[in-house]
Coordinates of C-alpha atoms and ligand atoms in Angstrom, one line a residue:
M263 CA -37.1 18.7 133.5
Q264 CA -34.0 17.8 131.3
P265 CA -34.2 14.2 129.9
S266 CA -30.8 13.5 131.6
D267 CA -32.4 14.2 135.0
M268 CA -35.3 11.9 134.5
S269 CA -35.5 8.3 135.7
A270 CA -35.6 5.6 133.0
V271 CA -39.2 4.8 134.1
D272 CA -40.3 8.4 133.7
L273 CA -38.4 8.9 130.5
V274 CA -40.1 5.9 128.8
N275 CA -43.5 7.0 130.1
A276 CA -42.9 10.5 128.7
V277 CA -42.0 9.1 125.3
R278 CA -45.0 6.9 125.3
Q279 CA -47.3 9.8 126.2
G280 CA -45.8 12.1 123.6
D281 CA -44.4 14.5 126.2
L282 CA -40.8 13.9 125.1
T283 CA -39.5 12.6 121.7
A284 CA -37.0 9.8 121.6
L285 CA -34.8 12.1 119.5
R286 CA -34.7 14.8 122.2
A287 CA -33.9 12.2 124.9
T288 CA -31.1 10.7 122.8
E289 CA -29.7 14.1 121.9
A290 CA -29.6 15.1 125.5
F291 CA -27.4 12.1 126.5
L292 CA -25.2 12.3 123.4
E293 CA -24.5 15.9 124.3
R294 CA -23.4 15.0 127.8
I295 CA -21.2 12.2 126.4
E296 CA -19.5 14.7 124.1
R297 CA -19.0 17.2 126.9
L298 CA -17.9 14.8 129.7
D299 CA -16.4 11.7 128.3
G300 CA -13.1 13.2 127.4
Q301 CA -12.5 13.3 131.2
I302 CA -14.1 10.0 132.1
N303 CA -13.3 7.6 129.2
A304 CA -16.4 5.5 129.9
F305 CA -17.1 4.8 126.2
L306 CA -15.0 2.8 123.7
A307 CA -17.5 3.6 120.9
V308 CA -20.3 6.1 120.6
D309 CA -22.9 5.5 117.9
R310 CA -24.2 9.1 117.4
E311 CA -25.6 8.5 114.0
G312 CA -27.1 5.1 114.7
A313 CA -28.7 6.3 117.9
L314 CA -30.2 9.4 116.3
R315 CA -31.5 7.2 113.4
T316 CA -33.1 4.7 115.8
A317 CA -34.6 7.5 117.9
A318 CA -36.1 9.1 114.9
A319 CA -37.6 5.8 113.7
I320 CA -39.2 5.3 117.2
D321 CA -40.8 8.8 117.0
D322 CA -42.1 7.9 113.5
K323 CA -43.5 4.7 114.8
R324 CA -45.3 6.5 117.6
K325 CA -46.7 9.1 115.2
S326 CA -48.1 6.4 112.9
G327 CA -49.9 4.8 115.8
K328 CA -47.9 1.6 115.9
P329 CA -47.4 0.0 119.3
L330 CA -44.1 1.0 121.0
G331 CA -41.8 -1.4 122.8
P332 CA -41.4 -1.3 126.6
L333 CA -38.1 0.6 126.5
A334 CA -39.2 3.0 123.6
G335 CA -36.7 5.9 123.4
L336 CA -34.6 4.9 126.3
P337 CA -30.9 5.4 125.7
V338 CA -28.8 2.5 126.8
A339 CA -25.0 2.0 127.1
V340 CA -23.8 -1.5 126.6
K341 CA -20.6 -3.0 128.0
D342 CA -18.1 -3.8 125.3
A343 CA -18.2 -7.5 126.2
L344 CA -21.6 -7.9 124.4
C345 CA -21.6 -8.5 120.7
T346 CA -23.2 -5.8 118.5
S347 CA -23.5 -6.3 114.8
D348 CA -23.3 -2.5 114.0
L349 CA -20.5 -1.5 116.4
P350 CA -17.0 -2.9 117.2
T351 CA -16.8 -5.3 120.1
T352 CA -13.4 -5.3 121.7
C353 CA -13.7 -6.4 125.3
A354 CA -11.2 -3.6 125.9
S355 CA -8.5 -5.8 124.4
K356 CA -6.0 -5.3 121.6
M357 CA -6.8 -8.9 120.7
L358 CA -10.3 -7.9 119.5
A359 CA -9.5 -4.3 118.4
G360 CA -11.8 -3.5 115.4
F361 CA -13.7 -6.8 115.6
R362 CA -17.2 -6.4 114.2
P363 CA -19.3 -9.4 115.3
P364 CA -21.6 -10.9 112.7
Y365 CA -24.6 -10.9 115.1
D366 CA -26.1 -9.2 118.1
A367 CA -25.9 -10.7 121.6
E368 CA -29.3 -11.9 122.7
V369 CA -29.5 -9.1 125.3
V370 CA -28.7 -6.5 122.6
A371 CA -31.3 -8.0 120.3
R372 CA -33.9 -7.8 123.1
L373 CA -33.0 -4.2 123.8
R374 CA -33.5 -3.3 120.1
A375 CA -36.8 -5.2 119.9
A376 CA -38.0 -3.3 123.0
D377 CA -37.2 0.0 121.1
A378 CA -34.3 1.0 123.3
V379 CA -31.6 3.3 121.7
I380 CA -28.1 1.9 122.0
V381 CA -25.8 4.9 122.4
G382 CA -22.5 3.2 122.6
K383 CA -20.2 0.5 124.0
T384 CA -18.6 1.0 127.4
N385 CA -15.0 0.6 128.6
M386 CA -14.1 -2.3 130.9
D387 CA -11.3 -4.3 132.2
E388 CA -9.8 -6.4 129.4
F389 CA -12.0 -9.5 128.9
A390 CA -13.8 -8.4 132.2
M391 CA -10.8 -9.4 134.3
G392 CA -10.2 -6.9 136.9
G393 CA -11.9 -4.7 139.5
S394 CA -10.6 -1.2 138.7
N395 CA -10.9 -0.8 135.0
E396 CA -7.2 -0.2 134.8
N397 CA -6.8 -3.4 132.7
S398 CA -8.4 -1.8 129.7
A399 CA -6.1 -1.7 126.7
F400 CA -7.8 1.6 125.8
G401 CA -7.0 3.5 129.0
P402 CA -8.7 3.5 132.4
V403 CA -12.1 4.9 133.3
H404 CA -12.0 7.8 135.7
K405 CA -14.4 7.7 138.5
P406 CA -16.9 10.6 138.0
W407 CA -16.8 11.4 141.8
A408 CA -13.0 11.9 141.8
L409 CA -11.2 11.7 138.5
T410 CA -8.0 10.4 140.0
R411 CA -9.7 7.4 141.4
A412 CA -10.8 4.0 140.0
P413 CA -14.5 3.5 139.2
G414 CA -14.2 -0.1 140.0
G415 CA -14.5 -2.9 137.4
S416 CA -14.8 -4.6 135.3
S417 CA -18.0 -2.8 134.2
G418 CA -16.4 0.5 135.1
G419 CA -17.5 2.3 132.0
S420 CA -21.1 1.3 132.4
A421 CA -21.1 2.4 136.1
A422 CA -19.3 5.7 135.3
C423 CA -21.5 6.7 132.4
V424 CA -24.7 6.2 134.5
A425 CA -23.1 8.1 137.5
A426 CA -22.2 11.0 135.2
D427 CA -25.7 11.0 133.6
M428 CA -24.2 10.1 130.2
A429 CA -26.8 7.3 129.9
P430 CA -29.8 6.7 132.1
V431 CA -29.1 2.9 132.2
A432 CA -26.4 0.6 131.1
I433 CA -25.7 -3.1 130.7
G434 CA -22.9 -4.8 132.6
S435 CA -21.7 -8.3 133.2
D436 CA -20.7 -9.8 136.5
T437 CA -18.5 -12.9 136.9
G438 CA -17.2 -12.2 140.4
G439 CA -18.6 -8.7 141.2
S440 CA -18.2 -6.7 138.0
I441 CA -21.7 -5.1 138.1
R442 CA -22.1 -4.7 141.9
Q443 CA -18.6 -3.5 142.8
P444 CA -18.4 -0.6 140.3
A445 CA -22.1 0.3 140.9
G446 CA -21.2 0.5 144.6
L447 CA -18.0 2.6 144.0
C448 CA -19.8 4.9 141.5
G449 CA -23.0 5.5 143.6
I450 CA -25.5 3.7 141.3
T451 CA -27.6 0.6 141.5
G452 CA -26.5 -2.6 139.8
L453 CA -28.1 -6.1 139.8
K454 CA -26.4 -9.4 139.1
P455 CA -29.2 -11.8 138.3
T456 CA -29.4 -15.4 139.2
Y457 CA -27.2 -17.5 136.9
G458 CA -29.2 -18.4 133.8
R459 CA -31.8 -15.7 134.3
V460 CA -30.4 -13.7 131.4
S461 CA -29.0 -15.2 128.2
R462 CA -25.3 -15.1 127.8
R463 CA -25.4 -15.7 124.1
G464 CA -23.1 -13.1 122.5
L465 CA -21.4 -12.2 125.8
V466 CA -17.7 -12.7 125.2
A467 CA -17.1 -15.6 127.6
F468 CA -14.8 -15.1 130.6
A469 CA -15.8 -17.8 133.0
S470 CA -18.9 -19.5 131.7
S471 CA -20.2 -21.0 134.9
L472 CA -20.1 -17.6 136.6
D473 CA -20.8 -15.0 133.9
Q474 CA -24.1 -13.2 134.1
I475 CA -25.4 -10.0 132.4
G476 CA -27.4 -7.5 134.4
P477 CA -28.8 -3.9 134.5
M478 CA -27.0 -0.9 136.0
A479 CA -29.1 2.2 136.6
R480 CA -29.7 5.0 139.1
S481 CA -32.4 3.1 141.1
A482 CA -33.9 -0.3 141.7
A483 CA -37.1 0.7 139.8
D484 CA -35.0 1.5 136.7
C485 CA -33.1 -1.8 137.0
A486 CA -36.5 -3.6 137.2
L487 CA -37.5 -2.0 134.0
L488 CA -34.4 -3.1 132.2
L489 CA -34.3 -6.6 133.7
E490 CA -37.8 -7.3 132.5
T491 CA -36.7 -6.8 128.9
I492 CA -33.4 -8.7 129.1
A493 CA -34.4 -11.7 131.2
G494 CA -35.9 -14.8 129.9
H495 CA -35.2 -18.1 128.1
D496 CA -33.0 -18.2 125.0
P497 CA -32.7 -21.5 123.2
G498 CA -29.3 -20.2 122.0
D499 CA -27.9 -20.4 125.5
A500 CA -28.2 -23.8 127.0
T501 CA -27.7 -22.5 130.5
S502 CA -30.6 -19.9 130.3
L503 CA -33.5 -20.8 132.4
D504 CA -36.8 -21.7 130.7
L505 CA -39.0 -20.0 133.3
P506 CA -41.5 -17.1 133.0
V507 CA -40.2 -13.6 133.6
P508 CA -42.0 -11.8 136.4
A509 CA -43.2 -8.2 136.0
Y510 CA -40.3 -6.9 138.1
G511 CA -41.6 -3.3 138.3
T512 CA -45.1 -4.1 139.7
D513 CA -44.4 -5.3 143.3
L514 CA -41.8 -2.8 144.3
E515 CA -44.0 -0.9 146.8
R516 CA -45.0 -3.7 149.0
P517 CA -43.7 -3.1 152.5
L518 CA -40.9 -5.1 154.0
E519 CA -42.8 -6.4 157.1
G520 CA -41.8 -10.0 157.7
V521 CA -38.7 -9.9 155.5
R522 CA -35.6 -11.3 157.3
I523 CA -32.3 -9.9 156.3
G524 CA -29.1 -11.8 157.4
R525 CA -26.1 -9.9 158.7
V526 CA -22.8 -11.7 158.7
P527 CA -20.7 -10.5 161.6
A528 CA -17.5 -11.8 159.9
H529 CA -18.1 -9.2 157.2
F530 CA -17.1 -6.6 159.7
G531 CA -13.7 -7.9 160.5
A532 CA -10.2 -6.5 159.8
G533 CA -9.8 -4.7 156.5
L534 CA -13.3 -3.1 156.4
D535 CA -12.9 0.6 156.4
P536 CA -14.7 2.1 159.5
E537 CA -16.6 4.7 157.4
V538 CA -17.9 1.8 155.2
A539 CA -18.8 -0.3 158.3
H540 CA -20.7 2.7 159.7
A541 CA -22.7 3.3 156.6
V542 CA -23.5 -0.4 156.2
E543 CA -24.7 -0.6 159.8
E544 CA -26.9 2.5 159.2
A545 CA -28.4 0.8 156.2
F546 CA -29.3 -2.2 158.3
A547 CA -31.0 0.3 160.7
A548 CA -32.9 1.8 157.8
F549 CA -34.1 -1.7 156.7
R550 CA -35.3 -2.3 160.3
A551 CA -37.2 1.0 160.1
A552 CA -38.7 -0.2 156.9
G553 CA -40.2 -3.2 158.7
A554 CA -37.5 -5.9 158.0
T555 CA -35.9 -7.9 160.7
V556 CA -32.1 -8.2 160.8
I557 CA -30.7 -11.5 162.0
D558 CA -27.0 -12.4 162.5
I559 CA -26.0 -15.4 160.4
D560 CA -22.8 -17.4 159.7
M561 CA -21.4 -18.1 156.3
P562 CA -18.7 -20.5 157.4
H563 CA -16.9 -20.9 154.0
A564 CA -17.1 -17.3 152.8
D565 CA -13.4 -16.7 153.6
A566 CA -12.5 -19.3 151.0
G567 CA -14.4 -17.4 148.4
V568 CA -11.5 -15.4 146.8
A569 CA -9.2 -18.4 146.7
T570 CA -11.9 -20.6 145.1
Y571 CA -12.9 -17.9 142.6
Y572 CA -9.3 -17.3 141.6
L573 CA -9.0 -20.9 140.6
V574 CA -12.4 -21.6 139.0
A575 CA -12.5 -18.3 137.0
P576 CA -8.9 -18.5 135.6
C577 CA -9.4 -22.2 134.7
E578 CA -12.5 -21.5 132.7
A579 CA -10.8 -18.4 131.2
S580 CA -7.8 -20.3 130.1
S581 CA -10.1 -22.6 128.2
N582 CA -12.4 -19.9 126.8
L583 CA -9.5 -17.7 125.7
A584 CA -7.8 -20.5 123.8
R585 CA -9.8 -19.5 120.7
Y586 CA -7.9 -16.2 120.3
D587 CA -4.9 -17.5 118.4
G588 CA -4.7 -15.1 115.4
A589 CA -6.2 -17.8 113.1
H590 CA -9.6 -18.7 114.5
Y591 CA -10.2 -15.3 116.2
G592 CA -8.4 -12.2 117.1
H593 CA -5.3 -10.2 116.5
R594 CA -2.7 -11.9 114.2
A595 CA 1.0 -11.1 114.6
E596 CA 2.7 -9.9 111.4
P597 CA 5.1 -12.4 110.2
G598 CA 8.5 -11.2 111.4
K599 CA 11.9 -12.3 112.4
G600 CA 12.1 -16.0 113.3
H601 CA 9.4 -17.1 110.9
R602 CA 10.5 -20.2 109.1
A603 CA 7.5 -20.5 106.8
E604 CA 6.4 -18.0 104.2
P605 CA 3.4 -16.0 105.3
G606 CA 1.2 -17.4 102.6
R607 CA 1.1 -20.8 104.3
L608 CA -0.4 -19.3 107.5
Q609 CA -3.9 -18.7 106.2
P610 CA -6.7 -20.0 108.5
A611 CA -8.1 -22.1 105.6
Q612 CA -4.9 -24.2 105.6
P613 CA -5.5 -27.5 107.3
V614 CA -3.8 -27.5 110.6
S615 CA -2.1 -30.9 111.3
G616 CA -1.9 -32.2 114.8
H617 CA 0.8 -34.4 113.5
R618 CA 4.3 -33.9 115.0
A619 CA 7.1 -34.4 112.5
E620 CA 9.4 -37.3 113.2
P621 CA 13.0 -36.1 113.0
G622 CA 14.6 -37.2 109.8
S623 CA 11.5 -37.9 107.8
G624 CA 11.3 -35.7 104.7
Q625 CA 7.6 -35.4 104.9
G626 CA 7.8 -34.6 108.5
N627 CA 10.3 -31.8 108.0
A628 CA 8.0 -29.9 105.7
S629 CA 5.0 -30.4 108.1
G630 CA 7.2 -29.6 111.1
G631 CA 8.3 -26.3 109.5
F632 CA 4.7 -25.4 108.9
E633 CA 3.7 -26.5 112.4
S634 CA 6.4 -24.6 114.2
A635 CA 5.7 -21.5 112.2
L636 CA 2.0 -21.8 113.0
V637 CA 2.7 -22.3 116.7
E638 CA 5.0 -19.3 116.6
M639 CA 2.3 -17.3 115.0
Y640 CA -0.2 -18.4 117.7
C641 CA 2.3 -17.5 120.4
R642 CA 3.2 -14.1 119.0
S643 CA -0.4 -13.2 118.3
R644 CA -1.3 -14.0 121.9
A645 CA 1.8 -12.3 123.3
E646 CA 0.9 -9.1 121.4
G647 CA -2.9 -9.2 121.8
F648 CA -3.4 -9.9 125.5
G649 CA -2.5 -7.6 128.3
P650 CA -0.6 -8.6 131.4
E651 CA -3.6 -9.5 133.7
V652 CA -5.2 -11.7 131.0
K653 CA -1.9 -13.5 130.5
R654 CA -1.6 -14.0 134.3
R655 CA -5.1 -15.6 134.4
I656 CA -4.4 -17.8 131.4
M657 CA -1.2 -19.0 133.1
L658 CA -2.9 -19.5 136.4
G659 CA -5.7 -21.5 134.8
T660 CA -3.5 -23.5 132.6
Y661 CA -1.3 -24.5 135.5
A662 CA -4.3 -25.4 137.8
L663 CA -5.8 -27.6 135.0
S664 CA -2.6 -29.4 134.1
A665 CA -2.1 -33.0 134.8
G666 CA -0.7 -33.5 138.3
Y667 CA -2.2 -30.2 139.6
Y668 CA -5.8 -30.7 138.5
D669 CA -6.9 -32.6 141.6
A670 CA -5.0 -30.4 144.0
Y671 CA -6.3 -27.1 142.6
Y672 CA -9.3 -27.2 140.2
A673 CA -11.0 -30.3 141.6
K674 CA -10.5 -29.0 145.1
A675 CA -11.9 -25.6 144.2
L676 CA -15.0 -27.2 142.8
K677 CA -15.5 -29.0 146.1
V678 CA -15.1 -25.8 148.1
R679 CA -17.5 -24.1 145.6
R680 CA -20.1 -26.7 146.7
L681 CA -19.6 -25.9 150.4
I682 CA -20.0 -22.2 149.6
R683 CA -23.2 -22.9 147.8
Q684 CA -24.4 -25.0 150.7
D685 CA -23.7 -22.1 153.0
Y686 CA -26.2 -20.1 151.0
L687 CA -28.8 -22.8 151.0
D688 CA -28.5 -23.1 154.8
A689 CA -28.6 -19.3 155.3
F690 CA -31.7 -19.0 153.2
E691 CA -33.5 -21.4 155.5
K692 CA -33.2 -18.7 158.2
V693 CA -33.3 -15.4 156.2
D694 CA -34.8 -14.1 153.0
L695 CA -31.9 -11.8 152.0
I696 CA -28.2 -11.4 153.1
G697 CA -27.0 -7.8 153.5
G698 CA -23.5 -6.3 153.9
P699 CA -20.8 -4.3 152.3
V700 CA -19.9 -4.5 148.6
S701 CA -16.3 -3.4 148.9
A702 CA -14.1 -3.0 152.0
T703 CA -13.1 0.5 151.0
A704 CA -15.0 3.3 149.3
A705 CA -12.4 3.9 146.6
F706 CA -8.8 3.6 145.7
K707 CA -6.7 5.8 143.5
L708 CA -5.9 4.8 139.9
G709 CA -2.5 3.1 140.1
E710 CA -2.8 2.3 143.8
K711 CA -3.3 -1.4 143.5
S712 CA -2.4 -2.1 139.9
G713 CA 1.1 -3.3 140.7
D714 CA -0.2 -5.8 143.3
P715 CA -2.5 -8.4 141.8
L716 CA -3.2 -10.1 145.2
A717 CA -4.4 -6.8 146.7
M718 CA -6.5 -6.3 143.6
Y719 CA -8.0 -9.8 144.0
L720 CA -8.9 -9.2 147.7
V721 CA -11.1 -6.3 146.5
D722 CA -13.6 -9.1 145.5
L723 CA -14.0 -10.5 149.0
Y724 CA -17.7 -9.6 149.3
T725 CA -18.9 -10.3 145.8
V726 CA -17.4 -13.6 144.4
C727 CA -19.4 -16.0 146.6
T728 CA -22.7 -14.8 144.9
N729 CA -21.4 -16.0 141.6
L730 CA -19.9 -19.2 143.0
A731 CA -23.3 -20.0 144.4
G732 CA -25.2 -18.9 141.3
V733 CA -27.6 -16.7 143.2
G734 CA -28.5 -13.0 142.7
G735 CA -27.2 -9.9 144.2
I736 CA -27.7 -6.1 144.0
S737 CA -25.7 -3.2 145.2
F738 CA -26.7 0.4 145.8
P739 CA -25.4 3.5 147.5
C740 CA -25.9 3.7 151.3
G741 CA -23.8 6.7 152.2
F742 CA -20.7 8.8 151.5
T743 CA -17.3 9.1 153.0
K744 CA -16.2 12.4 154.5
G745 CA -14.3 12.9 151.3
G746 CA -17.5 12.6 149.3
L747 CA -17.1 9.2 147.8
P748 CA -20.1 6.8 147.5
I749 CA -20.3 3.7 149.8
G750 CA -22.2 0.6 148.5
F751 CA -24.5 -1.8 150.3
Q752 CA -25.1 -5.3 148.9
L753 CA -28.1 -7.6 149.2
Q754 CA -28.0 -11.2 148.1
A755 CA -31.0 -13.5 147.6
P756 CA -31.9 -17.1 146.8
A757 CA -32.0 -18.1 143.2
L758 CA -34.7 -16.2 141.2
A759 CA -35.6 -13.9 144.1
E760 CA -34.8 -10.8 142.0
P761 CA -38.3 -9.5 142.7
L762 CA -37.4 -9.4 146.4
L763 CA -33.9 -7.9 145.8
L764 CA -35.5 -5.1 143.7
R765 CA -38.3 -4.5 146.1
A766 CA -36.1 -4.3 149.2
T767 CA -33.8 -1.9 147.4
D768 CA -36.7 0.2 146.2
R769 CA -38.1 0.4 149.7
Y770 CA -34.7 1.5 150.9
Q771 CA -34.4 4.1 148.2
H772 CA -37.9 5.3 149.2
L773 CA -36.6 6.1 152.6
T774 CA -33.2 7.5 151.7
D775 CA -31.8 9.8 149.0
W776 CA -28.2 8.5 148.6
H777 CA -29.1 7.3 145.1
R778 CA -30.2 10.7 144.0
R779 CA -26.8 12.4 144.7
R780 CA -24.8 13.3 141.6
P781 CA -21.1 14.0 141.2
A782 CA -20.1 17.6 140.6
I783 CA -18.9 16.7 137.1
A784 CA -22.5 15.8 136.2
A785 CA -23.8 19.3 137.1
R786 CA -25.3 21.1 134.1
P787 CA -23.2 24.0 132.7
R788 CA -24.6 27.4 133.4
Ligands
LIG1914 N1 -12.8 -8.5 139.9 C1 -13.1 -9.8 139.5 C2 -12.1 -10.4 138.6 O1 -11.1 -9.7 138.4 C3 -14.5 -9.9 138.9 C4 -14.6 -9.6 137.5 C5 -15.9 -9.8 136.9 O2 -16.9 -9.9 137.6 N2 -16.0 -9.8 135.6 O3 -12.1 -11.4 138.1

């Protein structure tokens, strides 16, 4: 069997047993990246040399009898929102083009310590804002199942590279659906863990109360393998949970007898594509056949999810992205027309005065000139560095946080967020999991929604509440449209119930083979 056809679990076992070298596994995936990524654009950086060097070192380690890490020899692709000290980290933004972080994100450090092989950084929507991957400053990702269509986003590169077998597993991040939605649209399995389960240190912040890193793979079993390495407390992230990490891979085969899955009838309302509705209902039937019971439940505030998310997330983003001003971080505009101070005065080491010059005071004039030039430099750097969607979010967030609007928008959104969270607490009194669609349609064409932000935001209907409530969710393929595009199913669980999410998905994947289908582009050349 070719390494690129093996599950991550089998691949790691084969390396451990000496049936496959880490070098051969890595070469197999690098070869596929070289052959396929010109059409897909899933990678923003490929670390051929570094990956081969790491793989060779792992093989040497094995030969010398040293203990191997739990992911030894496993190629992993990492979303370009996570800092890597040896590769650029751009967040798919011109603002960070060429930025080389001084340290590895905690998740990246854990992957390296587990002897995984990082093959590259994946494309995404700029600063993770988007659901189609069209907001990347470095061109969209093409969905491996139909190259004219969007792979979903914002972790579109991570989803597409796993779907096209360019990596067995990938790391994504999910603020309002960015792991689950592209996983669903690309026919792979993606898990958004409970808020705090995985350290966010070194994840470029979008909306800090919602962001969470998680695994993307071809199956629940492979997600479990990856989650076990990346989960756990990190003193460097104050929001990471100081709780033991379960052995996620060990309990997957326990039958689902007694497990209650909630079905929300309102999920099947207007806007849900009938083919998606049909596949989702079939998945509920499969869960019943696997021993679970399906119970209709109500989530009374779910319809306020998108409106709430599109206040909370932009408000946090407007604050998080304030640091990119060309001085502290990010792209700096070249001094050009309209600059009143000489460029030498605009070095970051110069003290920045908050003082506003009084008209007429000599001292103030000098300071005022400097200040206005500085502000102009900030403005131009941000105007040049950020793309249109990021600017839209910053403006939305700044407006909603401004005096006079704060109570009407941001404070109100926080109240509704509490109600949404309470819906989950109430639902989980009655059921163990909540099932349903991930996206209302199986796929949209590149360009189809990019001119209509509101239509794009509505794509997040089924995924944002999970983040607002801070609970976990997983998505996986549950069928295909007549046109051959994957359809996703989502399960959500109470906080820290990842073992149940993974087990239920694994049991479903035991009964069905949707997750085994590969796009034609992934077929091996003859
Ligand atoms: N599509 C959502 C947005 O645009 C979610 C993004 C995410 O989860 N990073 O904000």
